[in-house]
């Protein structure tokens, strides 16, 4: 019943969420904000496999540096980046980057998308490890949908 607008997309390696006790090589975060200021993030796990054309388009059009990149000349569709299944895990948590604000609605998709080993290595040249360590559950309940 609430509309969230996409603010930004960023990536972490390895993933900041673990599934069955293990991380994925990479995770994308689609950060959204509602008019009332609340945040929701969709996490997309990424595993090594076939090259991902959307990721390649991003990598081809950004300056590979540690600076934030704003690229206005590239158009892509968020649904095209998502796995076919939209099943997800949901919990209320915090941002994983400073200021690590609480009250974030997290939706972590259960199925990963694929990226190539070369695409992963290109990102890891800049960020060998940029993931927040796994946090204690602190009473959080993780719900799943099918």
PDB file of N, CA, C and O in Angstrom, residues 13-84:
ATOM      1  N   UNK A  13      30.692  -7.149  -2.678  1.00  0.00           N
ATOM      2  CA  UNK A  13      31.341  -8.446  -2.823  1.00  0.00           C
ATOM      3  C   UNK A  13      32.133  -8.741  -1.567  1.00  0.00           C
ATOM      4  O   UNK A  13      32.848  -7.854  -1.092  1.00  0.00           O
ATOM      5  N   UNK A  14      31.930  -9.905  -0.963  1.00  0.00           N
ATOM      6  CA  UNK A  14      30.907 -10.892  -1.278  1.00  0.00           C
ATOM      7  C   UNK A  14      29.529 -10.359  -0.871  1.00  0.00           C
ATOM      8  O   UNK A  14      29.414  -9.210  -0.441  1.00  0.00           O
ATOM      9  N   UNK A  15      28.513 -11.202  -0.982  1.00  0.00           N
ATOM     10  CA  UNK A  15      27.163 -10.767  -0.615  1.00  0.00           C
ATOM     11  C   UNK A  15      27.104 -10.425   0.871  1.00  0.00           C
ATOM     12  O   UNK A  15      27.890 -10.935   1.669  1.00  0.00           O
ATOM     13  N   UNK A  16      26.182  -9.558   1.219  1.00  0.00           N
ATOM     14  CA  UNK A  16      25.997  -9.187   2.621  1.00  0.00           C
ATOM     15  C   UNK A  16      24.948 -10.044   3.316  1.00  0.00           C
ATOM     16  O   UNK A  16      24.776  -9.942   4.517  1.00  0.00           O
ATOM     17  N   UNK A  17      24.262 -10.852   2.561  1.00  0.00           N
ATOM     18  CA  UNK A  17      23.326 -11.821   3.114  1.00  0.00           C
ATOM     19  C   UNK A  17      23.862 -13.218   2.831  1.00  0.00           C
ATOM     20  O   UNK A  17      24.434 -13.454   1.773  1.00  0.00           O
ATOM     21  N   UNK A  18      23.682 -14.095   3.770  1.00  0.00           N
ATOM     22  CA  UNK A  18      24.077 -15.495   3.599  1.00  0.00           C
ATOM     23  C   UNK A  18      22.824 -16.326   3.404  1.00  0.00           C
ATOM     24  O   UNK A  18      21.801 -16.067   4.034  1.00  0.00           O
ATOM     25  N   UNK A  19      22.899 -17.323   2.561  1.00  0.00           N
ATOM     26  CA  UNK A  19      21.814 -18.271   2.359  1.00  0.00           C
ATOM     27  C   UNK A  19      22.374 -19.644   2.699  1.00  0.00           C
ATOM     28  O   UNK A  19      23.431 -20.027   2.190  1.00  0.00           O
ATOM     29  N   UNK A  20      21.705 -20.354   3.583  1.00  0.00           N
ATOM     30  CA  UNK A  20      22.177 -21.645   4.066  1.00  0.00           C
ATOM     31  C   UNK A  20      23.599 -21.541   4.613  1.00  0.00           C
ATOM     32  O   UNK A  20      24.444 -22.407   4.384  1.00  0.00           O
ATOM     33  N   UNK A  21      23.890 -20.432   5.300  1.00  0.00           N
ATOM     34  CA  UNK A  21      25.158 -20.267   5.989  1.00  0.00           C
ATOM     35  C   UNK A  21      26.324 -19.808   5.139  1.00  0.00           C
ATOM     36  O   UNK A  21      27.455 -19.757   5.622  1.00  0.00           O
ATOM     37  N   UNK A  22      26.096 -19.485   3.866  1.00  0.00           N
ATOM     38  CA  UNK A  22      27.206 -19.101   2.997  1.00  0.00           C
ATOM     39  C   UNK A  22      26.838 -17.876   2.151  1.00  0.00           C
ATOM     40  O   UNK A  22      25.691 -17.720   1.749  1.00  0.00           O
ATOM     41  N   UNK A  23      27.852 -17.037   1.840  1.00  0.00           N
ATOM     42  CA  UNK A  23      27.590 -15.889   0.977  1.00  0.00           C
ATOM     43  C   UNK A  23      27.631 -16.276  -0.496  1.00  0.00           C
ATOM     44  O   UNK A  23      28.141 -17.320  -0.869  1.00  0.00           O
ATOM     45  N   UNK A  24      27.078 -15.414  -1.322  1.00  0.00           N
ATOM     46  CA  UNK A  24      27.256 -15.476  -2.768  1.00  0.00           C
ATOM     47  C   UNK A  24      28.461 -14.590  -3.112  1.00  0.00           C
ATOM     48  O   UNK A  24      28.867 -13.745  -2.305  1.00  0.00           O
ATOM     49  N   UNK A  25      29.023 -14.733  -4.305  1.00  0.00           N
ATOM     50  CA  UNK A  25      30.175 -13.906  -4.673  1.00  0.00           C
ATOM     51  C   UNK A  25      29.869 -12.402  -4.708  1.00  0.00           C
ATOM     52  O   UNK A  25      30.737 -11.582  -4.462  1.00  0.00           O
ATOM     53  N   UNK A  26      28.591 -12.055  -4.992  1.00  0.00           N
ATOM     54  CA  UNK A  26      28.242 -10.646  -5.146  1.00  0.00           C
ATOM     55  C   UNK A  26      26.751 -10.463  -4.874  1.00  0.00           C
ATOM     56  O   UNK A  26      25.973 -11.415  -4.966  1.00  0.00           O
ATOM     57  N   UNK A  27      26.377  -9.232  -4.532  1.00  0.00           N
ATOM     58  CA  UNK A  27      24.966  -8.904  -4.273  1.00  0.00           C
ATOM     59  C   UNK A  27      24.710  -7.485  -4.745  1.00  0.00           C
ATOM     60  O   UNK A  27      25.529  -6.590  -4.527  1.00  0.00           O
ATOM     61  N   UNK A  28      23.580  -7.292  -5.412  1.00  0.00           N
ATOM     62  CA  UNK A  28      23.144  -5.959  -5.820  1.00  0.00           C
ATOM     63  C   UNK A  28      22.049  -5.471  -4.891  1.00  0.00           C
ATOM     64  O   UNK A  28      21.197  -6.253  -4.466  1.00  0.00           O
ATOM     65  N   UNK A  29      22.073  -4.182  -4.549  1.00  0.00           N
ATOM     66  CA  UNK A  29      21.059  -3.573  -3.680  1.00  0.00           C
ATOM     67  C   UNK A  29      20.335  -2.465  -4.427  1.00  0.00           C
ATOM     68  O   UNK A  29      20.948  -1.462  -4.816  1.00  0.00           O
ATOM     69  N   UNK A  30      19.033  -2.651  -4.626  1.00  0.00           N
ATOM     70  CA  UNK A  30      18.162  -1.638  -5.198  1.00  0.00           C
ATOM     71  C   UNK A  30      17.543  -0.881  -4.032  1.00  0.00           C
ATOM     72  O   UNK A  30      16.647  -1.391  -3.360  1.00  0.00           O
ATOM     73  N   UNK A  31      18.021   0.323  -3.766  1.00  0.00           N
ATOM     74  CA  UNK A  31      17.587   1.110  -2.607  1.00  0.00           C
ATOM     75  C   UNK A  31      16.423   2.006  -3.025  1.00  0.00           C
ATOM     76  O   UNK A  31      16.538   2.779  -3.990  1.00  0.00           O
ATOM     77  N   UNK A  32      15.316   1.903  -2.281  1.00  0.00           N
ATOM     78  CA  UNK A  32      14.094   2.651  -2.572  1.00  0.00           C
ATOM     79  C   UNK A  32      13.707   3.507  -1.370  1.00  0.00           C
ATOM     80  O   UNK A  32      13.982   3.138  -0.226  1.00  0.00           O
ATOM     81  N   UNK A  33      13.006   4.613  -1.651  1.00  0.00           N
ATOM     82  CA  UNK A  33      12.534   5.498  -0.585  1.00  0.00           C
ATOM     83  C   UNK A  33      11.098   5.913  -0.863  1.00  0.00           C
ATOM     84  O   UNK A  33      10.746   6.251  -1.994  1.00  0.00           O
ATOM     85  N   UNK A  34      10.278   5.904   0.186  1.00  0.00           N
ATOM     86  CA  UNK A  34       8.889   6.349   0.080  1.00  0.00           C
ATOM     87  C   UNK A  34       8.806   7.833   0.440  1.00  0.00           C
ATOM     88  O   UNK A  34       9.752   8.404   1.014  1.00  0.00           O
ATOM     89  N   UNK A  35       7.672   8.456   0.135  1.00  0.00           N
ATOM     90  CA  UNK A  35       7.481   9.877   0.443  1.00  0.00           C
ATOM     91  C   UNK A  35       7.643  10.169   1.921  1.00  0.00           C
ATOM     92  O   UNK A  35       8.088  11.256   2.302  1.00  0.00           O
ATOM     93  N   UNK A  36       7.295   9.211   2.790  1.00  0.00           N
ATOM     94  CA  UNK A  36       7.410   9.432   4.235  1.00  0.00           C
ATOM     95  C   UNK A  36       8.826   9.196   4.754  1.00  0.00           C
ATOM     96  O   UNK A  36       9.080   9.266   5.953  1.00  0.00           O
ATOM     97  N   UNK A  37       9.768   8.921   3.849  1.00  0.00           N
ATOM     98  CA  UNK A  37      11.163   8.751   4.234  1.00  0.00           C
ATOM     99  C   UNK A  37      11.584   7.333   4.547  1.00  0.00           C
ATOM    100  O   UNK A  37      12.765   7.074   4.769  1.00  0.00           O
ATOM    101  N   UNK A  38      10.621   6.402   4.586  1.00  0.00           N
ATOM    102  CA  UNK A  38      10.994   5.023   4.881  1.00  0.00           C
ATOM    103  C   UNK A  38      11.735   4.410   3.698  1.00  0.00           C
ATOM    104  O   UNK A  38      11.524   4.787   2.547  1.00  0.00           O
ATOM    105  N   UNK A  39      12.611   3.462   4.017  1.00  0.00           N
ATOM    106  CA  UNK A  39      13.449   2.829   3.015  1.00  0.00           C
ATOM    107  C   UNK A  39      13.103   1.360   2.842  1.00  0.00           C
ATOM    108  O   UNK A  39      12.738   0.685   3.807  1.00  0.00           O
ATOM    109  N   UNK A  40      13.249   0.883   1.626  1.00  0.00           N
ATOM    110  CA  UNK A  40      13.102  -0.534   1.306  1.00  0.00           C
ATOM    111  C   UNK A  40      14.224  -0.887   0.337  1.00  0.00           C
ATOM    112  O   UNK A  40      14.531  -0.110  -0.574  1.00  0.00           O
ATOM    113  N   UNK A  41      14.840  -2.036   0.554  1.00  0.00           N
ATOM    114  CA  UNK A  41      15.931  -2.472  -0.309  1.00  0.00           C
ATOM    115  C   UNK A  41      15.615  -3.858  -0.847  1.00  0.00           C
ATOM    116  O   UNK A  41      15.213  -4.748  -0.086  1.00  0.00           O
ATOM    117  N   UNK A  42      15.791  -4.039  -2.150  1.00  0.00           N
ATOM    118  CA  UNK A  42      15.692  -5.348  -2.774  1.00  0.00           C
ATOM    119  C   UNK A  42      17.117  -5.830  -2.994  1.00  0.00           C
ATOM    120  O   UNK A  42      17.913  -5.161  -3.670  1.00  0.00           O
ATOM    121  N   UNK A  43      17.445  -6.970  -2.402  1.00  0.00           N
ATOM    122  CA  UNK A  43      18.758  -7.573  -2.570  1.00  0.00           C
ATOM    123  C   UNK A  43      18.686  -8.674  -3.610  1.00  0.00           C
ATOM    124  O   UNK A  43      17.797  -9.529  -3.563  1.00  0.00           O
ATOM    125  N   UNK A  44      19.620  -8.642  -4.560  1.00  0.00           N
ATOM    126  CA  UNK A  44      19.684  -9.660  -5.606  1.00  0.00           C
ATOM    127  C   UNK A  44      21.042 -10.343  -5.508  1.00  0.00           C
ATOM    128  O   UNK A  44      22.085  -9.704  -5.693  1.00  0.00           O
ATOM    129  N   UNK A  45      21.018 -11.637  -5.190  1.00  0.00           N
ATOM    130  CA  UNK A  45      22.247 -12.416  -5.110  1.00  0.00           C
ATOM    131  C   UNK A  45      22.776 -12.679  -6.507  1.00  0.00           C
ATOM    132  O   UNK A  45      22.012 -12.831  -7.468  1.00  0.00           O
ATOM    133  N   UNK A  46      24.103 -12.769  -6.614  1.00  0.00           N
ATOM    134  CA  UNK A  46      24.739 -12.978  -7.911  1.00  0.00           C
ATOM    135  C   UNK A  46      25.732 -14.124  -7.787  1.00  0.00           C
ATOM    136  O   UNK A  46      26.574 -14.130  -6.889  1.00  0.00           O
ATOM    137  N   UNK A  47      25.594 -15.104  -8.693  1.00  0.00           N
ATOM    138  CA  UNK A  47      26.512 -16.242  -8.708  1.00  0.00           C
ATOM    139  C   UNK A  47      27.272 -16.252 -10.031  1.00  0.00           C
ATOM    140  O   UNK A  47      26.840 -15.657 -11.022  1.00  0.00           O
ATOM    141  N   UNK A  48      28.403 -16.932 -10.035  1.00  0.00           N
ATOM    142  CA  UNK A  48      29.213 -17.004 -11.240  1.00  0.00           C
ATOM    143  C   UNK A  48      28.609 -18.008 -12.211  1.00  0.00           C
ATOM    144  O   UNK A  48      28.233 -19.119 -11.822  1.00  0.00           O
ATOM    145  N   UNK A  49      28.489 -17.596 -13.450  1.00  0.00           N
ATOM    146  CA  UNK A  49      27.919 -18.425 -14.514  1.00  0.00           C
ATOM    147  C   UNK A  49      28.092 -17.694 -15.835  1.00  0.00           C
ATOM    148  O   UNK A  49      29.190 -17.260 -16.172  1.00  0.00           O
ATOM    149  N   UNK A  50      26.983 -17.484 -16.530  1.00  0.00           N
ATOM    150  CA  UNK A  50      27.003 -16.790 -17.820  1.00  0.00           C
ATOM    151  C   UNK A  50      27.165 -15.284 -17.615  1.00  0.00           C
ATOM    152  O   UNK A  50      26.719 -14.737 -16.603  1.00  0.00           O
ATOM    153  N   UNK A  51      27.764 -14.630 -18.589  1.00  0.00           N
ATOM    154  CA  UNK A  51      27.882 -13.169 -18.543  1.00  0.00           C
ATOM    155  C   UNK A  51      26.489 -12.551 -18.490  1.00  0.00           C
ATOM    156  O   UNK A  51      25.553 -13.030 -19.126  1.00  0.00           O
ATOM    157  N   UNK A  52      26.366 -11.486 -17.713  1.00  0.00           N
ATOM    158  CA  UNK A  52      25.099 -10.790 -17.548  1.00  0.00           C
ATOM    159  C   UNK A  52      25.135  -9.533 -18.410  1.00  0.00           C
ATOM    160  O   UNK A  52      25.944  -8.632 -18.160  1.00  0.00           O
ATOM    161  N   UNK A  53      24.280  -9.444 -19.448  1.00  0.00           N
ATOM    162  CA  UNK A  53      24.346  -8.298 -20.355  1.00  0.00           C
ATOM    163  C   UNK A  53      24.041  -6.965 -19.672  1.00  0.00           C
ATOM    164  O   UNK A  53      24.598  -5.935 -20.056  1.00  0.00           O
ATOM    165  N   UNK A  54      23.178  -6.947 -18.665  1.00  0.00           N
ATOM    166  CA  UNK A  54      22.871  -5.692 -17.973  1.00  0.00           C
ATOM    167  C   UNK A  54      24.079  -5.245 -17.158  1.00  0.00           C
ATOM    168  O   UNK A  54      24.471  -4.077 -17.189  1.00  0.00           O
ATOM    169  N   UNK A  55      24.698  -6.177 -16.446  1.00  0.00           N
ATOM    170  CA  UNK A  55      25.909  -5.850 -15.688  1.00  0.00           C
ATOM    171  C   UNK A  55      26.998  -5.376 -16.642  1.00  0.00           C
ATOM    172  O   UNK A  55      27.682  -4.385 -16.377  1.00  0.00           O
ATOM    173  N   UNK A  56      27.145  -6.055 -17.767  1.00  0.00           N
ATOM    174  CA  UNK A  56      28.175  -5.654 -18.731  1.00  0.00           C
ATOM    175  C   UNK A  56      27.924  -4.245 -19.239  1.00  0.00           C
ATOM    176  O   UNK A  56      28.857  -3.452 -19.382  1.00  0.00           O
ATOM    177  N   UNK A  57      26.667  -3.922 -19.503  1.00  0.00           N
ATOM    178  CA  UNK A  57      26.333  -2.566 -19.929  1.00  0.00           C
ATOM    179  C   UNK A  57      26.699  -1.530 -18.883  1.00  0.00           C
ATOM    180  O   UNK A  57      27.176  -0.439 -19.212  1.00  0.00           O
ATOM    181  N   UNK A  58      26.494  -1.872 -17.610  1.00  0.00           N
ATOM    182  CA  UNK A  58      26.886  -0.960 -16.535  1.00  0.00           C
ATOM    183  C   UNK A  58      28.406  -0.821 -16.484  1.00  0.00           C
ATOM    184  O   UNK A  58      28.940   0.280 -16.420  1.00  0.00           O
ATOM    185  N   UNK A  59      29.096  -1.944 -16.478  1.00  0.00           N
ATOM    186  CA  UNK A  59      30.562  -1.935 -16.377  1.00  0.00           C
ATOM    187  C   UNK A  59      31.186  -1.178 -17.547  1.00  0.00           C
ATOM    188  O   UNK A  59      32.189  -0.503 -17.372  1.00  0.00           O
ATOM    189  N   UNK A  60      30.583  -1.302 -18.748  1.00  0.00           N
ATOM    190  CA  UNK A  60      31.126  -0.643 -19.938  1.00  0.00           C
ATOM    191  C   UNK A  60      30.946   0.872 -19.910  1.00  0.00           C
ATOM    192  O   UNK A  60      31.612   1.580 -20.666  1.00  0.00           O
ATOM    193  N   UNK A  61      30.040   1.365 -19.077  1.00  0.00           N
ATOM    194  CA  UNK A  61      29.698   2.784 -19.106  1.00  0.00           C
ATOM    195  C   UNK A  61      29.987   3.542 -17.825  1.00  0.00           C
ATOM    196  O   UNK A  61      29.543   4.673 -17.672  1.00  0.00           O
ATOM    197  N   UNK A  62      30.719   2.948 -16.920  1.00  0.00           N
ATOM    198  CA  UNK A  62      31.100   3.663 -15.709  1.00  0.00           C
ATOM    199  C   UNK A  62      32.611   3.808 -15.674  1.00  0.00           C
ATOM    200  O   UNK A  62      33.345   3.056 -16.301  1.00  0.00           O
ATOM    201  N   UNK A  63      33.046   4.795 -14.943  1.00  0.00           N
ATOM    202  CA  UNK A  63      34.459   4.962 -14.689  1.00  0.00           C
ATOM    203  C   UNK A  63      34.820   3.990 -13.587  1.00  0.00           C
ATOM    204  O   UNK A  63      34.255   4.052 -12.495  1.00  0.00           O
ATOM    205  N   UNK A  64      35.702   3.080 -13.875  1.00  0.00           N
ATOM    206  CA  UNK A  64      36.067   2.081 -12.875  1.00  0.00           C
ATOM    207  C   UNK A  64      37.022   2.719 -11.872  1.00  0.00           C
ATOM    208  O   UNK A  64      38.237   2.651 -11.992  1.00  0.00           O
ATOM    209  N   UNK A  65      36.451   3.402 -10.898  1.00  0.00           N
ATOM    210  CA  UNK A  65      37.214   4.038  -9.830  1.00  0.00           C
ATOM    211  C   UNK A  65      36.442   3.853  -8.538  1.00  0.00           C
ATOM    212  O   UNK A  65      35.309   3.386  -8.534  1.00  0.00           O
ATOM    213  N   UNK A  66      37.030   4.259  -7.443  1.00  0.00           N
ATOM    214  CA  UNK A  66      36.367   4.141  -6.144  1.00  0.00           C
ATOM    215  C   UNK A  66      35.323   5.237  -5.934  1.00  0.00           C
ATOM    216  O   UNK A  66      34.603   5.223  -4.949  1.00  0.00           O
ATOM    217  N   UNK A  67      35.231   6.189  -6.844  1.00  0.00           N
ATOM    218  CA  UNK A  67      34.268   7.271  -6.715  1.00  0.00           C
ATOM    219  C   UNK A  67      32.872   6.790  -7.069  1.00  0.00           C
ATOM    220  O   UNK A  67      32.693   5.827  -7.801  1.00  0.00           O
ATOM    221  N   UNK A  68      31.882   7.498  -6.548  1.00  0.00           N
ATOM    222  CA  UNK A  68      30.501   7.216  -6.942  1.00  0.00           C
ATOM    223  C   UNK A  68      30.356   7.568  -8.410  1.00  0.00           C
ATOM    224  O   UNK A  68      30.883   8.569  -8.881  1.00  0.00           O
ATOM    225  N   UNK A  69      29.656   6.736  -9.137  1.00  0.00           N
ATOM    226  CA  UNK A  69      29.455   6.960 -10.565  1.00  0.00           C
ATOM    227  C   UNK A  69      27.994   7.265 -10.839  1.00  0.00           C
ATOM    228  O   UNK A  69      27.119   6.490 -10.473  1.00  0.00           O
ATOM    229  N   UNK A  70      27.746   8.379 -11.472  1.00  0.00           N
ATOM    230  CA  UNK A  70      26.411   8.719 -11.921  1.00  0.00           C
ATOM    231  C   UNK A  70      26.470   8.718 -13.442  1.00  0.00           C
ATOM    232  O   UNK A  70      27.186   9.514 -14.046  1.00  0.00           O
ATOM    233  N   UNK A  71      25.746   7.790 -14.038  1.00  0.00           N
ATOM    234  CA  UNK A  71      25.775   7.638 -15.488  1.00  0.00           C
ATOM    235  C   UNK A  71      24.362   7.859 -16.007  1.00  0.00           C
ATOM    236  O   UNK A  71      23.471   7.053 -15.780  1.00  0.00           O
ATOM    237  N   UNK A  72      24.169   8.967 -16.703  1.00  0.00           N
ATOM    238  CA  UNK A  72      22.838   9.308 -17.191  1.00  0.00           C
ATOM    239  C   UNK A  72      22.575   8.781 -18.598  1.00  0.00           C
ATOM    240  O   UNK A  72      21.451   8.766 -19.043  1.00  0.00           O
ATOM    241  N   UNK A  73      23.627   8.334 -19.285  1.00  0.00           N
ATOM    242  CA  UNK A  73      23.467   7.920 -20.675  1.00  0.00           C
ATOM    243  C   UNK A  73      23.082   6.456 -20.828  1.00  0.00           C
ATOM    244  O   UNK A  73      22.853   5.999 -21.940  1.00  0.00           O
ATOM    245  N   UNK A  74      23.001   5.717 -19.721  1.00  0.00           N
ATOM    246  CA  UNK A  74      22.693   4.289 -19.783  1.00  0.00           C
ATOM    247  C   UNK A  74      21.280   4.071 -19.272  1.00  0.00           C
ATOM    248  O   UNK A  74      20.910   4.557 -18.212  1.00  0.00           O
ATOM    249  N   UNK A  75      20.501   3.348 -20.037  1.00  0.00           N
ATOM    250  CA  UNK A  75      19.141   3.011 -19.630  1.00  0.00           C
ATOM    251  C   UNK A  75      19.052   1.505 -19.476  1.00  0.00           C
ATOM    252  O   UNK A  75      19.520   0.760 -20.337  1.00  0.00           O
ATOM    253  N   UNK A  76      18.480   1.055 -18.359  1.00  0.00           N
ATOM    254  CA  UNK A  76      18.258  -0.362 -18.151  1.00  0.00           C
ATOM    255  C   UNK A  76      16.985  -0.516 -17.342  1.00  0.00           C
ATOM    256  O   UNK A  76      16.516   0.418 -16.707  1.00  0.00           O
ATOM    257  N   UNK A  77      16.426  -1.678 -17.397  1.00  0.00           N
ATOM    258  CA  UNK A  77      15.168  -1.962 -16.716  1.00  0.00           C
ATOM    259  C   UNK A  77      15.451  -2.860 -15.520  1.00  0.00           C
ATOM    260  O   UNK A  77      15.988  -3.960 -15.684  1.00  0.00           O
ATOM    261  N   UNK A  78      15.095  -2.396 -14.335  1.00  0.00           N
ATOM    262  CA  UNK A  78      15.323  -3.182 -13.120  1.00  0.00           C
ATOM    263  C   UNK A  78      14.709  -4.582 -13.210  1.00  0.00           C
ATOM    264  O   UNK A  78      15.371  -5.554 -12.843  1.00  0.00           O
ATOM    265  N   UNK A  79      13.473  -4.740 -13.721  1.00  0.00           N
ATOM    266  CA  UNK A  79      12.925  -6.098 -13.817  1.00  0.00           C
ATOM    267  C   UNK A  79      13.766  -7.032 -14.687  1.00  0.00           C
ATOM    268  O   UNK A  79      13.824  -8.231 -14.445  1.00  0.00           O
ATOM    269  N   UNK A  80      14.449  -6.471 -15.687  1.00  0.00           N
ATOM    270  CA  UNK A  80      15.298  -7.305 -16.531  1.00  0.00           C
ATOM    271  C   UNK A  80      16.524  -7.829 -15.783  1.00  0.00           C
ATOM    272  O   UNK A  80      17.142  -8.797 -16.206  1.00  0.00           O
ATOM    273  N   UNK A  81      16.883  -7.168 -14.703  1.00  0.00           N
ATOM    274  CA  UNK A  81      18.029  -7.583 -13.892  1.00  0.00           C
ATOM    275  C   UNK A  81      17.648  -8.677 -12.891  1.00  0.00           C
ATOM    276  O   UNK A  81      18.500  -9.400 -12.397  1.00  0.00           O
ATOM    277  N   UNK A  82      16.366  -8.802 -12.601  1.00  0.00           N
ATOM    278  CA  UNK A  82      15.882  -9.719 -11.566  1.00  0.00           C
ATOM    279  C   UNK A  82      15.781 -11.156 -12.085  1.00  0.00           C
ATOM    280  O   UNK A  82      15.590 -11.382 -13.276  1.00  0.00           O
ATOM    281  N   UNK A  83      15.872 -12.124 -11.165  1.00  0.00           N
ATOM    282  CA  UNK A  83      15.639 -13.514 -11.572  1.00  0.00           C
ATOM    283  C   UNK A  83      14.175 -13.715 -11.952  1.00  0.00           C
ATOM    284  O   UNK A  83      13.318 -12.891 -11.618  1.00  0.00           O
ATOM    285  N   UNK A  84      13.912 -14.799 -12.649  1.00  0.00           N
ATOM    286  CA  UNK A  84      12.545 -15.081 -13.088  1.00  0.00           C
ATOM    287  C   UNK A  84      11.594 -15.200 -11.898  1.00  0.00           C
ATOM    288  O   UNK A  84      10.523 -14.619 -11.885  1.00  0.00           O
TER     289      UNK A  84
END
